Every structure is written in structure tokens, then in C-alpha cells.
Amino acid sequence: MKTCLDPLQFSKDPFQDARNLKTDVRRQMSEDREQMSDVRGQMSEDR
């Protein structure tokens, strides 16, 4: 994950950058959901 936004990483098109950031956020959210579902599965197995 990129913590600091490096201006060199951004293209000349700010709209494209916004789209890329949105897709990055969506990808991270889906990964978080997968991790949460994994944790829930482990908790149900422990019972």
C-alpha cells in the first residue's frame, strides 16, 4: 500500500489518477472482507 502520494507516480490526467485510487481502495476493501470472512470461519471452527 502506498502511504505517501508521490507526485511522480501520478500521470498528467488527474481523473485517471482518481480512478486508479478508487480501484485500489476497492481492492483493499475486498481483501479486508476476505480476511474477515477467514477470521469468522476460524472462530466457528474453534467452537
Coordinates of N, CA and C in Angstrom, one line a residue:
M1 N 0.9 -1.2 0.0 CA 0.0 0.0 0.0 C 0.9 1.3 0.0
K2 N 0.5 2.2 -0.8 CA 1.3 3.5 -0.9 C 0.8 4.4 0.2
T3 N 1.7 4.7 1.2 CA 1.3 5.6 2.3 C 1.4 7.0 1.8
C4 N 2.5 7.4 1.2 CA 2.7 8.7 0.7 C 2.4 8.8 -0.7
L5 N 1.7 9.9 -1.1 CA 1.4 10.0 -2.6 C 2.5 10.7 -3.3
D6 N 3.3 10.0 -4.0 CA 4.4 10.6 -4.8 C 3.9 11.2 -6.0
P7 N 4.1 12.5 -6.2 CA 3.6 13.2 -7.4 C 4.2 12.6 -8.7
L8 N 5.3 11.9 -8.6 CA 5.9 11.3 -9.8 C 5.0 10.1 -10.2
Q9 N 4.3 9.5 -9.3 CA 3.5 8.3 -9.6 C 2.2 8.7 -10.3
F10 N 1.9 9.9 -10.3 CA 0.6 10.3 -10.9 C 0.8 10.7 -12.3
S11 N -0.1 10.3 -13.2 CA 0.0 10.7 -14.6 C -0.5 12.2 -14.8
K12 N -0.5 12.6 -16.0 CA -0.9 14.0 -16.2 C -2.4 14.2 -16.2
D13 N -3.1 13.0 -16.1 CA -4.6 13.1 -16.1 C -5.1 12.8 -14.7
P14 N -5.5 13.9 -14.0 CA -6.0 13.7 -12.6 C -7.2 12.7 -12.5
F15 N -8.0 12.7 -13.6 CA -9.2 11.9 -13.5 C -8.8 10.4 -13.5
Q16 N -7.8 10.1 -14.3 CA -7.3 8.7 -14.4 C -6.7 8.3 -13.0
D17 N -6.0 9.3 -12.4 CA -5.4 9.0 -11.1 C -6.6 8.7 -10.0
A18 N -7.6 9.5 -10.1 CA -8.7 9.3 -9.2 C -9.3 7.9 -9.4
R19 N -9.4 7.5 -10.7 CA -10.0 6.2 -11.0 C -9.0 5.1 -10.4
N20 N -7.7 5.3 -10.6 CA -6.8 4.3 -10.0 C -6.9 4.2 -8.5
L21 N -7.0 5.3 -7.9 CA -7.2 5.3 -6.4 C -8.4 4.6 -6.0
K22 N -9.5 4.8 -6.7 CA -10.8 4.2 -6.4 C -10.6 2.7 -6.5
T23 N -10.0 2.2 -7.6 CA -9.8 0.8 -7.8 C -8.9 0.2 -6.7
D24 N -7.9 1.0 -6.3 CA -7.0 0.5 -5.2 C -7.8 0.3 -4.0
V25 N -8.7 1.3 -3.6 CA -9.5 1.2 -2.4 C -10.4 0.0 -2.5
R26 N -11.1 -0.2 -3.6 CA -12.0 -1.3 -3.8 C -11.2 -2.6 -3.6
R27 N -10.0 -2.7 -4.1 CA -9.3 -3.9 -4.0 C -8.9 -4.2 -2.5
Q28 N -8.5 -3.1 -1.8 CA -8.2 -3.3 -0.4 C -9.4 -3.7 0.4
M29 N -10.6 -3.1 0.1 CA -11.8 -3.4 0.8 C -12.2 -4.9 0.6
S30 N -12.1 -5.3 -0.6 CA -12.4 -6.7 -0.9 C -11.4 -7.7 -0.2
E31 N -10.1 -7.3 -0.1 CA -9.2 -8.1 0.6 C -9.5 -8.1 2.1
D32 N -9.9 -7.0 2.7 CA -10.3 -6.9 4.1 C -11.5 -7.8 4.3
R33 N -12.5 -7.8 3.4 CA -13.6 -8.6 3.6 C -13.2 -10.1 3.6
E34 N -12.3 -10.5 2.7 CA -11.9 -11.9 2.6 C -11.2 -12.3 4.0
Q35 N -10.4 -11.4 4.5 CA -9.7 -11.7 5.8 C -10.7 -11.8 6.9
M36 N -11.7 -10.9 6.9 CA -12.7 -11.0 8.0 C -13.5 -12.3 7.8
S37 N -13.9 -12.7 6.6 CA -14.6 -14.0 6.5 C -13.7 -15.1 6.9
D38 N -12.4 -15.1 6.6 CA -11.5 -16.1 7.1 C -11.5 -16.2 8.6
V39 N -11.4 -15.0 9.3 CA -11.4 -15.0 10.7 C -12.7 -15.6 11.3
R40 N -13.9 -15.2 10.7 CA -15.1 -15.8 11.1 C -15.1 -17.3 11.0
G41 N -14.6 -17.8 9.8 CA -14.5 -19.2 9.6 C -13.7 -19.9 10.7
Q42 N -12.6 -19.3 11.1 CA -11.7 -19.9 12.1 C -12.4 -19.8 13.5
M43 N -13.2 -18.8 13.8 CA -13.9 -18.7 15.0 C -15.0 -19.8 15.1
S44 N -15.7 -20.0 14.0 CA -16.7 -21.0 14.1 C -16.1 -22.4 14.2
E45 N -14.9 -22.6 13.6 CA -14.2 -23.9 13.8 C -13.8 -24.1 15.2
D46 N -13.4 -23.0 15.9 CA -12.9 -23.2 17.3 C -14.0 -23.6 18.2
R47 N -15.2 -23.2 17.9 CA -16.3 -23.6 18.9 C -16.6 -25.0 18.9

